[in-house]
Amino acid sequence: MSNTKVLPLLDAGETVAPCCPPLTERPVTAGEAETAARMFKALGDPVRLRLFSAVASHEGGEACVCDISDVGVSQPTVSHHLKKLKEAGLLTSERRGTWVYYRVEPSVLAAMGKLLAVVPAAA
């Protein structure tokens, strides 16, 4: 018997708001922890992290799947990993003709950066 818990996925079109205060500010709530864990779990796979980085750093802030698929795995595997990044709320996509273009959700990098920010101790 497994004690793993399935986390809810974001619905299509749902955006990610900054999830949590900096970890050094106060303990995160259970809900905040689930949101942050979903994002970081999706990035815990090296292929997903490379794909996310490729999209985030691509000129214009978006990338065609045809431009980012050279990560050492087959095209179906790339599609699987992009789907997981979308389900975690890290990417959005738009089909244009035969190609799909991906963008990093605007609030995602800010939310992850805020969570990991070090807040100076009060003097």
Short mmCIF file of C-alpha atoms in Angstrom, two decimals:
data_model
loop_
_atom_site.label_atom_id
_atom_site.label_comp_id
_atom_site.label_asym_id
_atom_site.label_seq_id
_atom_site.Cartn_x
_atom_site.Cartn_y
_atom_site.Cartn_z
CA MET A 1 0.00 0.00 0.00
CA SER A 2 1.35 3.38 -0.95
CA ASN A 3 0.99 6.52 1.10
CA THR A 4 1.65 8.84 -1.83
CA LYS A 5 -0.79 11.65 -2.45
CA VAL A 6 -1.88 12.84 -5.88
CA LEU A 7 -1.67 16.62 -6.07
CA PRO A 8 -4.34 18.50 -8.02
CA LEU A 9 -3.25 19.86 -11.38
CA LEU A 10 -3.99 23.31 -12.71
CA ASP A 11 -6.82 23.63 -15.18
CA ALA A 12 -5.96 24.93 -18.62
CA GLY A 13 -5.78 28.71 -18.52
CA GLU A 14 -5.34 28.85 -14.75
CA THR A 15 -2.42 31.05 -13.76
CA VAL A 16 0.07 30.60 -10.98
CA ALA A 17 0.14 33.36 -8.40
CA PRO A 18 3.14 33.83 -6.15
CA CYS A 19 2.61 30.95 -3.80
CA CYS A 20 4.49 31.69 -0.69
CA PRO A 21 6.50 34.16 1.31
CA PRO A 22 10.26 33.60 1.49
CA LEU A 23 11.08 30.42 3.39
CA THR A 24 13.05 32.48 5.91
CA GLU A 25 10.07 34.77 6.66
CA ARG A 26 7.68 32.26 8.22
CA PRO A 27 6.77 28.58 7.92
CA VAL A 28 4.72 27.87 4.81
CA THR A 29 1.19 26.57 5.14
CA ALA A 30 0.17 23.15 3.87
CA GLY A 31 -1.45 24.69 0.78
CA GLU A 32 1.58 26.83 0.02
CA ALA A 33 3.83 23.81 0.40
CA GLU A 34 1.71 21.77 -2.05
CA THR A 35 1.81 24.56 -4.64
CA ALA A 36 5.56 25.04 -4.34
CA ALA A 37 6.24 21.30 -4.29
CA ARG A 38 4.24 20.81 -7.50
CA MET A 39 6.39 23.40 -9.28
CA PHE A 40 9.71 22.14 -7.94
CA LYS A 41 8.79 18.49 -8.48
CA ALA A 42 8.16 19.21 -12.15
CA LEU A 43 11.58 20.83 -12.37
CA GLY A 44 13.22 17.94 -10.50
CA ASP A 45 13.71 16.03 -13.74
CA PRO A 46 16.82 17.07 -15.71
CA VAL A 47 15.03 16.97 -19.08
CA ARG A 48 12.17 19.10 -17.76
CA LEU A 49 14.59 21.56 -16.23
CA ARG A 50 16.41 21.87 -19.56
CA LEU A 51 13.14 22.36 -21.45
CA PHE A 52 11.93 24.96 -18.94
CA SER A 53 15.25 26.79 -19.20
CA ALA A 54 15.13 26.65 -23.00
CA VAL A 55 11.70 28.27 -23.02
CA ALA A 56 12.51 30.82 -20.31
CA SER A 57 15.73 31.94 -22.00
CA HIS A 58 14.46 31.86 -25.58
CA GLU A 59 14.39 35.15 -27.46
CA GLY A 60 11.01 36.83 -27.12
CA GLY A 61 10.05 34.79 -24.07
CA GLU A 62 8.45 31.99 -26.05
CA ALA A 63 9.75 29.01 -27.97
CA CYS A 64 8.41 26.74 -30.65
CA VAL A 65 8.64 23.09 -29.74
CA CYS A 66 10.71 22.70 -32.92
CA ASP A 67 13.36 25.00 -31.40
CA ILE A 68 13.72 23.31 -28.01
CA SER A 69 13.38 19.59 -28.69
CA ASP A 70 17.13 18.83 -28.83
CA VAL A 71 17.50 17.61 -25.25
CA GLY A 72 18.66 14.06 -25.92
CA VAL A 73 15.30 12.31 -25.83
CA SER A 74 12.73 11.39 -28.48
CA GLN A 75 10.03 13.82 -29.62
CA PRO A 76 7.25 11.90 -27.83
CA THR A 77 9.27 12.12 -24.61
CA VAL A 78 9.77 15.87 -25.12
CA SER A 79 5.99 16.23 -25.53
CA HIS A 80 5.42 14.22 -22.34
CA HIS A 81 7.78 16.45 -20.35
CA LEU A 82 6.28 19.66 -21.76
CA LYS A 83 2.85 18.36 -20.78
CA LYS A 84 4.08 17.78 -17.21
CA LEU A 85 5.48 21.33 -17.07
CA LYS A 86 2.13 22.68 -18.27
CA GLU A 87 0.22 20.58 -15.71
CA ALA A 88 2.41 22.01 -12.96
CA GLY A 89 1.48 25.52 -14.10
CA LEU A 90 5.01 26.38 -15.22
CA LEU A 91 4.30 26.77 -18.95
CA THR A 92 1.46 27.82 -21.19
CA SER A 93 1.15 26.89 -24.84
CA GLU A 94 -0.49 28.06 -28.02
CA ARG A 95 -0.89 26.12 -31.26
CA ARG A 96 0.00 28.06 -34.40
CA GLY A 97 -0.57 25.96 -37.47
CA THR A 98 1.31 22.70 -37.01
CA TRP A 99 3.63 23.99 -34.26
CA VAL A 100 3.06 24.60 -30.57
CA TYR A 101 4.70 27.59 -28.89
CA TYR A 102 5.47 27.57 -25.16
CA ARG A 103 5.83 30.44 -22.69
CA VAL A 104 6.80 30.54 -19.05
CA GLU A 105 3.88 31.71 -16.93
CA PRO A 106 4.71 35.33 -16.06
CA SER A 107 4.39 34.86 -12.31
CA VAL A 108 6.28 31.55 -12.10
CA LEU A 109 9.87 32.77 -12.01
CA ALA A 110 8.92 35.55 -9.60
CA ALA A 111 7.06 33.10 -7.35
CA MET A 112 9.96 30.64 -7.21
CA GLY A 113 12.46 33.44 -6.72
CA LYS A 114 10.40 34.97 -3.93
CA LEU A 115 10.09 31.62 -2.17
CA LEU A 116 13.86 31.10 -2.20
CA ALA A 117 14.78 34.73 -1.41
CA VAL A 118 16.80 35.37 1.70
CA VAL A 119 15.21 38.07 3.81
CA PRO A 120 17.77 39.97 5.90
CA ALA A 121 17.31 39.48 9.63
CA ALA A 122 15.96 42.47 11.54
CA ALA A 123 18.69 44.32 13.41
#
